[in-house]
PDB file of C-alpha atoms in Angstrom:
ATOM      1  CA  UNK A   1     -12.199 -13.902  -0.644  1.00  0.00           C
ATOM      2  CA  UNK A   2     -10.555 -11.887   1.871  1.00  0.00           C
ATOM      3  CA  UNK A   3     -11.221  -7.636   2.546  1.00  0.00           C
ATOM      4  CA  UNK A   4     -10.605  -4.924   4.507  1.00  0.00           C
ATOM      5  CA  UNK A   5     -13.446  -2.730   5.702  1.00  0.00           C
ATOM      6  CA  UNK A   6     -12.528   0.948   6.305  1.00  0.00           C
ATOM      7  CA  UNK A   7     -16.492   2.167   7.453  1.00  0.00           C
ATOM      8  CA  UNK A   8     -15.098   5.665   7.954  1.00  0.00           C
ATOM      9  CA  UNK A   9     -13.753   8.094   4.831  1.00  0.00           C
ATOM     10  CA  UNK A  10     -12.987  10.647   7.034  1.00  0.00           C
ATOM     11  CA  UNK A  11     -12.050  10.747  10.878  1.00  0.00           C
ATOM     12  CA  UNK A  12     -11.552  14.177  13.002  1.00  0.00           C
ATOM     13  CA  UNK A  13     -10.227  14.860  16.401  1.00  0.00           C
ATOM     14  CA  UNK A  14      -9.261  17.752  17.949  1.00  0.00           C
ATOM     15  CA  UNK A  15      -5.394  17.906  19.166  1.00  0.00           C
ATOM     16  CA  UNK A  16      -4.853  15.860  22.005  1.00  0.00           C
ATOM     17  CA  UNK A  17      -7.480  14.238  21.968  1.00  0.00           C
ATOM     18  CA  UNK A  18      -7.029  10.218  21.220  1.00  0.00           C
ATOM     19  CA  UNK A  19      -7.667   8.572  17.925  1.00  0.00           C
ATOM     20  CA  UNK A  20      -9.180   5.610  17.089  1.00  0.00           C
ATOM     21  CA  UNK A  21      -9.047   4.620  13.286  1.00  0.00           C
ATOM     22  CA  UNK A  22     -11.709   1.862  12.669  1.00  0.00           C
ATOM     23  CA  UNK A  23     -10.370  -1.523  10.157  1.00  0.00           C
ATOM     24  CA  UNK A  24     -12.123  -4.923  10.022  1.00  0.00           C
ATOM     25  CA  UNK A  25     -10.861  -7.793   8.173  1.00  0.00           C
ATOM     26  CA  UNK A  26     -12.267 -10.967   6.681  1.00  0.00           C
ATOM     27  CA  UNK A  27      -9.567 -13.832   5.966  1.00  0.00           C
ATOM     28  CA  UNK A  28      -9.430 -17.418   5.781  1.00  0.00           C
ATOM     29  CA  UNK A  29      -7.193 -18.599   8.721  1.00  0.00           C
ATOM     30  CA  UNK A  30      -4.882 -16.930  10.670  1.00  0.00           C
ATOM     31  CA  UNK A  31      -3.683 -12.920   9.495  1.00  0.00           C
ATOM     32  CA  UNK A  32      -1.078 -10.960   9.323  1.00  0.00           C
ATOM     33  CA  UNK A  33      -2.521  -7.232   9.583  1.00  0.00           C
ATOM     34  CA  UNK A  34      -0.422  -4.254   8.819  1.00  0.00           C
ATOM     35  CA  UNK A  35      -1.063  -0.092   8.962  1.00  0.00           C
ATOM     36  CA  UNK A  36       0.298   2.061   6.698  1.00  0.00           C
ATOM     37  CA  UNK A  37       0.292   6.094   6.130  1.00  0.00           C
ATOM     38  CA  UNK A  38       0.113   8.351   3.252  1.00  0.00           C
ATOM     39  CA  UNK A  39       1.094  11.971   3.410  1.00  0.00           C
ATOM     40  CA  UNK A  40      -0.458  13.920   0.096  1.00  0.00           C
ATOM     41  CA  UNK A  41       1.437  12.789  -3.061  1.00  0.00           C
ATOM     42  CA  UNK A  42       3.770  10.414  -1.465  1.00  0.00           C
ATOM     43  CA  UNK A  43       4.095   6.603  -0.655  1.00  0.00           C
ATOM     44  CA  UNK A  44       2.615   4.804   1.571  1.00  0.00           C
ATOM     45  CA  UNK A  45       4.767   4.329   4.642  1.00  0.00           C
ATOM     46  CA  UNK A  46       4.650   1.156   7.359  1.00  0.00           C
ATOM     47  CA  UNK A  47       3.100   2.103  10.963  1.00  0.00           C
ATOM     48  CA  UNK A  48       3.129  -1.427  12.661  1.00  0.00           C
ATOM     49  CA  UNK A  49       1.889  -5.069  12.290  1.00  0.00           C
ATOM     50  CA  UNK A  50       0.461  -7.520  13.926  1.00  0.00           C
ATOM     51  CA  UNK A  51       2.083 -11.260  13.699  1.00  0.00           C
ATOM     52  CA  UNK A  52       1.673 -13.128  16.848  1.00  0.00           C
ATOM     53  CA  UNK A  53       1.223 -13.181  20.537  1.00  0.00           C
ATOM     54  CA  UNK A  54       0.619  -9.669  22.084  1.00  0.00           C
ATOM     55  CA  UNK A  55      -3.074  -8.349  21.042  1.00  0.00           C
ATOM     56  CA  UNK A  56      -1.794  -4.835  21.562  1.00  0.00           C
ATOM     57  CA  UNK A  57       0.849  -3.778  19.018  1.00  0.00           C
ATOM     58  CA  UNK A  58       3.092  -0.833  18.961  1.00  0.00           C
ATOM     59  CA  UNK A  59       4.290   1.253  16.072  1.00  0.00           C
ATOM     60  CA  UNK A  60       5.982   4.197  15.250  1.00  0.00           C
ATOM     61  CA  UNK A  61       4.970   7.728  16.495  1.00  0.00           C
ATOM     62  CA  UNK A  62       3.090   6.578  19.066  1.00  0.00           C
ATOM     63  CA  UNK A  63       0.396   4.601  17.244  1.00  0.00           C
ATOM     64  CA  UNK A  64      -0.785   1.465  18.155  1.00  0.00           C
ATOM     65  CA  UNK A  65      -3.477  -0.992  17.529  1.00  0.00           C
ATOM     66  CA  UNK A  66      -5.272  -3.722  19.189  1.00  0.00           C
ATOM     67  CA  UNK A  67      -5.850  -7.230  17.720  1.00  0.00           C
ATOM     68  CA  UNK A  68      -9.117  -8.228  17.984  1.00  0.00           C
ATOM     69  CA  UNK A  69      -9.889 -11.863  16.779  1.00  0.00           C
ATOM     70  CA  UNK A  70     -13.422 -12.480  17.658  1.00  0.00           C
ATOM     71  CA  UNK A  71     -14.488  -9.351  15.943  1.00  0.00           C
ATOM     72  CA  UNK A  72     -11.909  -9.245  13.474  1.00  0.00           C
ATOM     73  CA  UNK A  73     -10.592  -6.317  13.940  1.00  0.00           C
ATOM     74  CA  UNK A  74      -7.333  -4.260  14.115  1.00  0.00           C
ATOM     75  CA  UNK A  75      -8.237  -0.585  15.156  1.00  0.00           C
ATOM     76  CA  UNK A  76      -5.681   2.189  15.166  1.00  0.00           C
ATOM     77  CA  UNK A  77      -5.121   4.127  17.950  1.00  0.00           C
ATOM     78  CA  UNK A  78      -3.124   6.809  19.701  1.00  0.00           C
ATOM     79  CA  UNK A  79      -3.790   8.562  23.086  1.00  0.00           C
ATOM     80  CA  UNK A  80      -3.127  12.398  21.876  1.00  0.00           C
ATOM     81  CA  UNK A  81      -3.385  13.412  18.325  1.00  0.00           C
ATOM     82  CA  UNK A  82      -1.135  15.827  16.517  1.00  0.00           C
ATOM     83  CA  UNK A  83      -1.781  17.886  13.981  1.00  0.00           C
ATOM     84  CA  UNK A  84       1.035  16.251  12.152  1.00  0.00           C
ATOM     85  CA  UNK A  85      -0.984  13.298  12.413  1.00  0.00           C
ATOM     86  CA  UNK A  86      -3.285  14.273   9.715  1.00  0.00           C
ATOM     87  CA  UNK A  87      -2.953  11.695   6.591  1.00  0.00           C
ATOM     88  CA  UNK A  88      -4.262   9.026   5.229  1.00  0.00           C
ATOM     89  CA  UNK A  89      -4.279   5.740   6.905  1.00  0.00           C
ATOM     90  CA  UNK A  90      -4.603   2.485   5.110  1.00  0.00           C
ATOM     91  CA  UNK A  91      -5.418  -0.924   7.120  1.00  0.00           C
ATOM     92  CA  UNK A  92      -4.054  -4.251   4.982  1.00  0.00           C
ATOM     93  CA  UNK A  93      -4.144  -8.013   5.635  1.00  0.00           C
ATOM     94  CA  UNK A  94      -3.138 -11.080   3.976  1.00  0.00           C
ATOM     95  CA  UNK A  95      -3.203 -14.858   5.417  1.00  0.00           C
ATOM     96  CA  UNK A  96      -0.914 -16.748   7.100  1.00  0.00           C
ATOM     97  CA  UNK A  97      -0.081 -19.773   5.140  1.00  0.00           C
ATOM     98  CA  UNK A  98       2.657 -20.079   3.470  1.00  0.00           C
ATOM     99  CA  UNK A  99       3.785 -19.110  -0.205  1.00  0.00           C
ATOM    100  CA  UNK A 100       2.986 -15.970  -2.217  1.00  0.00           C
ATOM    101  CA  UNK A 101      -0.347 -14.932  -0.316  1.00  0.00           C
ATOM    102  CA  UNK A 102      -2.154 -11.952  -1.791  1.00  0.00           C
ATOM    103  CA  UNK A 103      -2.168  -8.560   0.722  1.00  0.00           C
ATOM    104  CA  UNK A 104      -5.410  -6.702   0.796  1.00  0.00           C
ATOM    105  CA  UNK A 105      -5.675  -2.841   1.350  1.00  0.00           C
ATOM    106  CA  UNK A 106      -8.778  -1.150   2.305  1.00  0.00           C
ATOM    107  CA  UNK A 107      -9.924   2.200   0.587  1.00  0.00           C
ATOM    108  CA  UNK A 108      -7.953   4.589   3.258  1.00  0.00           C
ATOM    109  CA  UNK A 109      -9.500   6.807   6.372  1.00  0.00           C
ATOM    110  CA  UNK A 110      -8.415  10.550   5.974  1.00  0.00           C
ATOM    111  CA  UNK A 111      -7.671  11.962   9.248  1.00  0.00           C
ATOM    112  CA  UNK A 112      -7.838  15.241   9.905  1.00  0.00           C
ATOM    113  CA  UNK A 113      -6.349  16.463  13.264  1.00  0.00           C
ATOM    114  CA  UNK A 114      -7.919  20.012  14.158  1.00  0.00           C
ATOM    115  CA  UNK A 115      -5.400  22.940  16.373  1.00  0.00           C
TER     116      UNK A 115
ATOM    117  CA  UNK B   1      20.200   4.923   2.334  1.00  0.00           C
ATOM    118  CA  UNK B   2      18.181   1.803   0.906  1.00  0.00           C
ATOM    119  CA  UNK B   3      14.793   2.829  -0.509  1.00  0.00           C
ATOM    120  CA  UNK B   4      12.380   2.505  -3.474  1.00  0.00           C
ATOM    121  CA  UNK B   5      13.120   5.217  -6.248  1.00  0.00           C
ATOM    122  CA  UNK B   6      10.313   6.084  -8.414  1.00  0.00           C
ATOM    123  CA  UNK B   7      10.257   8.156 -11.654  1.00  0.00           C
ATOM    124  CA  UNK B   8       9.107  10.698 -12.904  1.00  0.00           C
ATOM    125  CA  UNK B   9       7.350  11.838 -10.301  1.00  0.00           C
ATOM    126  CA  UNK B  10       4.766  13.439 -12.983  1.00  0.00           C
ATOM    127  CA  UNK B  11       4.328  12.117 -16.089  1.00  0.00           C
ATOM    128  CA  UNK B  12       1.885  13.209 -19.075  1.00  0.00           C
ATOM    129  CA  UNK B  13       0.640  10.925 -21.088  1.00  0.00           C
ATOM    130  CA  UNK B  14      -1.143  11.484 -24.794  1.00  0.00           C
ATOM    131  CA  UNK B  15      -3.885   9.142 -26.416  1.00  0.00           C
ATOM    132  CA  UNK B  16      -1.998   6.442 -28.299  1.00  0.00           C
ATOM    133  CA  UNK B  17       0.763   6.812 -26.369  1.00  0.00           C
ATOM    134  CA  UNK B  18       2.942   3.824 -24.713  1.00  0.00           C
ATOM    135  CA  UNK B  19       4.965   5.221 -21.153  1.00  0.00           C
ATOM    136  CA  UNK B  20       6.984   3.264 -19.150  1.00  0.00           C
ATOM    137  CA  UNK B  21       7.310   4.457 -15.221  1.00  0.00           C
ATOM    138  CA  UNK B  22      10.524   3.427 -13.486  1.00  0.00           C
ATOM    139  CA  UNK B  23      10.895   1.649 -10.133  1.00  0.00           C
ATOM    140  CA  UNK B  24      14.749   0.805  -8.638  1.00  0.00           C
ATOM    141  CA  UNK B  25      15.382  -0.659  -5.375  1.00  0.00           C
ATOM    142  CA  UNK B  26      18.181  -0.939  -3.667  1.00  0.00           C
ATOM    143  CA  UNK B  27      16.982  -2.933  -0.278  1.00  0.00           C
ATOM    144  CA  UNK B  28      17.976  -6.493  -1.807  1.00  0.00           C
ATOM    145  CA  UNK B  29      14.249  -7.218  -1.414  1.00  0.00           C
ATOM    146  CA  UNK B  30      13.050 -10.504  -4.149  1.00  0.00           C
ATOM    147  CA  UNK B  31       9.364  -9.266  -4.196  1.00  0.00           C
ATOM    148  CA  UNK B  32       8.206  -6.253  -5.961  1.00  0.00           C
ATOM    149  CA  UNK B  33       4.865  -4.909  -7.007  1.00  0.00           C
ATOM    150  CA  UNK B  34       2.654  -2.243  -8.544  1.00  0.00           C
ATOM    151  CA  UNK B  35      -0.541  -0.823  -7.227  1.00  0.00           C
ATOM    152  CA  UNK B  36      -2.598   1.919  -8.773  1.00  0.00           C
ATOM    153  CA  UNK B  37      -4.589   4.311  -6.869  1.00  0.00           C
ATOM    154  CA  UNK B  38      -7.562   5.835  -7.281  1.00  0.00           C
ATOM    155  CA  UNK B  39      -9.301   8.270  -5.140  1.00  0.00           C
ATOM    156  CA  UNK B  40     -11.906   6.257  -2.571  1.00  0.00           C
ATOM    157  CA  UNK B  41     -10.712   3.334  -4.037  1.00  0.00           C
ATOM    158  CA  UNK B  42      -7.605   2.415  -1.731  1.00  0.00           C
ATOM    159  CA  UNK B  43      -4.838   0.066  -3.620  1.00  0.00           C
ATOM    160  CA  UNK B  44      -5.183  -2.360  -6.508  1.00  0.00           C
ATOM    161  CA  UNK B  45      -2.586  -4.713  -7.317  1.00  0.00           C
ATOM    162  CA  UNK B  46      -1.402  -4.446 -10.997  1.00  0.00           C
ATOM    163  CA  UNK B  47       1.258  -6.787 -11.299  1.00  0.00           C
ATOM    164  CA  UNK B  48       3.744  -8.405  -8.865  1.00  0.00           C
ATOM    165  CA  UNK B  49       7.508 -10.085  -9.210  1.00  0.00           C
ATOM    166  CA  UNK B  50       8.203 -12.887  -6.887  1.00  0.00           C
ATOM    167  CA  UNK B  51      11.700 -13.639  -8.517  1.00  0.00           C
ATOM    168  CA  UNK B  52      13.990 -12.309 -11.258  1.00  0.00           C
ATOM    169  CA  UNK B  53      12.459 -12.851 -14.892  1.00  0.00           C
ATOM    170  CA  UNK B  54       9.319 -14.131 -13.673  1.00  0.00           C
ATOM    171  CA  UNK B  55       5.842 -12.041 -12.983  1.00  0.00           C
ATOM    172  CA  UNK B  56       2.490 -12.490 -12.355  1.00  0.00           C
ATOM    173  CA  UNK B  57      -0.995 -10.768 -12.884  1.00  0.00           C
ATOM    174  CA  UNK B  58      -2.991  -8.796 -10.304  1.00  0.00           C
ATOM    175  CA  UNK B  59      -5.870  -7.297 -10.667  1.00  0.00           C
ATOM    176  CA  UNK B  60      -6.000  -5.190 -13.320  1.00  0.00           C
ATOM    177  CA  UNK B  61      -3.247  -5.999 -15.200  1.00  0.00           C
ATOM    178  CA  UNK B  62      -5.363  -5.236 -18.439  1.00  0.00           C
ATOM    179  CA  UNK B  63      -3.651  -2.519 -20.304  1.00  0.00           C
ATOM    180  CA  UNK B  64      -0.545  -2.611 -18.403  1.00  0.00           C
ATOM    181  CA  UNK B  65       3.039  -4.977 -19.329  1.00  0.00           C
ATOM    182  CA  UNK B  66       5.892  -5.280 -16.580  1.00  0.00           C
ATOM    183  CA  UNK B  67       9.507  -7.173 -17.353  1.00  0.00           C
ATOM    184  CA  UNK B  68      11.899  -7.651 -14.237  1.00  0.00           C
ATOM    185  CA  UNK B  69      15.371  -8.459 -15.889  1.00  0.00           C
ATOM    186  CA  UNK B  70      17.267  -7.376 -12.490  1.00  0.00           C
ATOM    187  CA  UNK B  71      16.500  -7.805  -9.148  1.00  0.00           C
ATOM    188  CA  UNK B  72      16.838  -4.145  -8.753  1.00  0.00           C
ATOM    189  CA  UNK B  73      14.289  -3.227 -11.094  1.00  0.00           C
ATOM    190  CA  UNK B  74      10.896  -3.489 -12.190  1.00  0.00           C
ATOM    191  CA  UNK B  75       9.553  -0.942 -14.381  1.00  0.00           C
ATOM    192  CA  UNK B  76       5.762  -0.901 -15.723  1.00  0.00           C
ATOM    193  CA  UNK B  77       4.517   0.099 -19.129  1.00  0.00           C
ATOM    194  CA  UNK B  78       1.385   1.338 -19.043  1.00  0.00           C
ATOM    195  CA  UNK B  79       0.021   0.836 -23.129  1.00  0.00           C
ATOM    196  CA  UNK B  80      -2.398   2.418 -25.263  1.00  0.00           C
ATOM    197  CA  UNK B  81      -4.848  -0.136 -24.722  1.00  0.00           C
ATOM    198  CA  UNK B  82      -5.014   0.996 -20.846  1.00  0.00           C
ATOM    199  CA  UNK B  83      -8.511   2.930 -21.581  1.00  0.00           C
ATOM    200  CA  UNK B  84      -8.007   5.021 -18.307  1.00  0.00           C
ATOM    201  CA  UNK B  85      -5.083   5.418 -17.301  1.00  0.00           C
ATOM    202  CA  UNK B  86      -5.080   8.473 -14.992  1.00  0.00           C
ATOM    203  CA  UNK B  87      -4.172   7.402 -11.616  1.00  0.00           C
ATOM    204  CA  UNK B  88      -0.990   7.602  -9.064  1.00  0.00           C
ATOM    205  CA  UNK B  89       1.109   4.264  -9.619  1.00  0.00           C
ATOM    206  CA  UNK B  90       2.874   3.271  -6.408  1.00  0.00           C
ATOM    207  CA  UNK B  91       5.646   0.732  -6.301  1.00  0.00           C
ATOM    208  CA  UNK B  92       6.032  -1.669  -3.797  1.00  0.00           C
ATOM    209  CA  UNK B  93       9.254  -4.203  -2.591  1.00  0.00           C
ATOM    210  CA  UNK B  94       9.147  -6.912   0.433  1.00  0.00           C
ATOM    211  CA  UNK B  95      11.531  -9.284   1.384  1.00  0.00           C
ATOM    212  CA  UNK B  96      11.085 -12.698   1.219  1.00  0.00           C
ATOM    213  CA  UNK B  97       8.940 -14.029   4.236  1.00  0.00           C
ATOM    214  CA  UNK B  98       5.446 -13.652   4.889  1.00  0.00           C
ATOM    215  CA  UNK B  99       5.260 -11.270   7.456  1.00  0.00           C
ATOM    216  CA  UNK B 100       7.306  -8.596   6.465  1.00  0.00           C
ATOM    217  CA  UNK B 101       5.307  -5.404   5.643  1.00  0.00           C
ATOM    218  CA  UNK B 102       5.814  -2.876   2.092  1.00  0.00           C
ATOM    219  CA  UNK B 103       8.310  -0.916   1.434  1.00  0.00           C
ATOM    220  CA  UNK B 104       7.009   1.986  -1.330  1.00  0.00           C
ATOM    221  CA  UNK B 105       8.238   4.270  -3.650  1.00  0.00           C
ATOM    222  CA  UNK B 106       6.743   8.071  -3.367  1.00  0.00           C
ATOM    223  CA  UNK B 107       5.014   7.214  -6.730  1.00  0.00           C
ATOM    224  CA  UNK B 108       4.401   8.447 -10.046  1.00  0.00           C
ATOM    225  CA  UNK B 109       1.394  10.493 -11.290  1.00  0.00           C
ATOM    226  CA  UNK B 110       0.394   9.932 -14.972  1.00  0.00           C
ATOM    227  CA  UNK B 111      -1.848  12.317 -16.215  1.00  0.00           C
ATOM    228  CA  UNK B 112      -3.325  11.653 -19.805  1.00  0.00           C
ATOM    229  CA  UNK B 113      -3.549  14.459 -22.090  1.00  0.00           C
TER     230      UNK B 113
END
């Protein structure tokens, strides 16, 4: 069965400082691995993915995250934090065979950016 | 502007009581889905809707009844037999291909009574 592994509930930097936010996977074959963010009483909304080719992805507002395949993971990243930063961050995967595949989310890493 | 429009936003629910939340998209997607969340619990699929009139089971789809009659549409009824049903309901649309990522609604927050 696949998963996501968030190990950290709760992540703070200082402004401008970098970020890392922490996600390892478990999937059989090849993934597709997505971020997502979630302001307080919203929707989730799509940060970047990770298809093919390039191990370092870029998203928007300046996140990005780097592929890792031998130790399955796909950390988030950003060089200087905002304040405006602070959310919730949700890591997902599903396989990459064909047909309906099921996506997995993990449980979510609040970060909390501190002026 | 194309988007996923959720509603209500709140919604009160009392024992015994059937209530349907709305989801509407207007992105031409064919997928849509329905995730409850839970606090430290991250996502879990309800139901999803590869195609019109047909649907499948996630999860938890125990307590819970979907129909998707339009394309556009995709609303969840969440029945008295849902034991718990407390929780913010997100909706989810994707179009067809594997590696395209979610689209959500803002989501609706049932509160039982």
């Amino acid at each position: 069965a696949q998963s996501v592994a968030q190990p950290e509930d709760q992540v703070n930097v200082a402004e401008g400082n970098p970020l890392t936010v922490k996600c390892t996977y478990s999937v059989s074959g090849n993934p597709y691995l997505f971020w997502y963010v979630q302001y307080p009483n919203r929707g989730l909304q799509f940060l970047l993915k990770y298809i093919t080719g390039d191990n370092l992805v870029k998203g928007s507002y300046g996140f990005e995250a780097e592929f890792n395949k031998s130790q399955t993971s796909f950390h988030l990243k950003k060089p200087s934090a905002l304040v405006s930063d602070s959310a919730l961050y949700f890591c997902a995967v599903r396989p990459q065979a064909g047909g309906y595949q099921k996506v997995t989310f993990g449980t979510g890493t609040k970060l909390q950016v501190i002026p | 502007d194309g988007g996923i429009t959720q509603s209500p936003k709140y919604l009160f629910r009392k024992e015994g009581q059937n209530v349907t939340l709305s989801c509407e998209q207007n992105l031409n997607h064919d997928a849509m889905y329905w995730y409850r969340q839970d606090p430290g619990q991250g996502l879990r699929l309800i139901y999803y809707s590869q195609i019109v009139n047909d649907f499948q089971k996630g999860d938890i789809a125990e307590g819970y009844s979907v129909s998707r009659e339009k394309k556009e549409s995709f609303p969840l009824t969440v029945t008295s037999a849902q034991k718990n049903p407390t929780a913010f309901y997100l909706c989810a649309s994707t179009a067809t291909g594997a590696n395209y990522g979610y689209t959500f609604g803002s989501g609706t927050r049932l509160t039982v009574v």
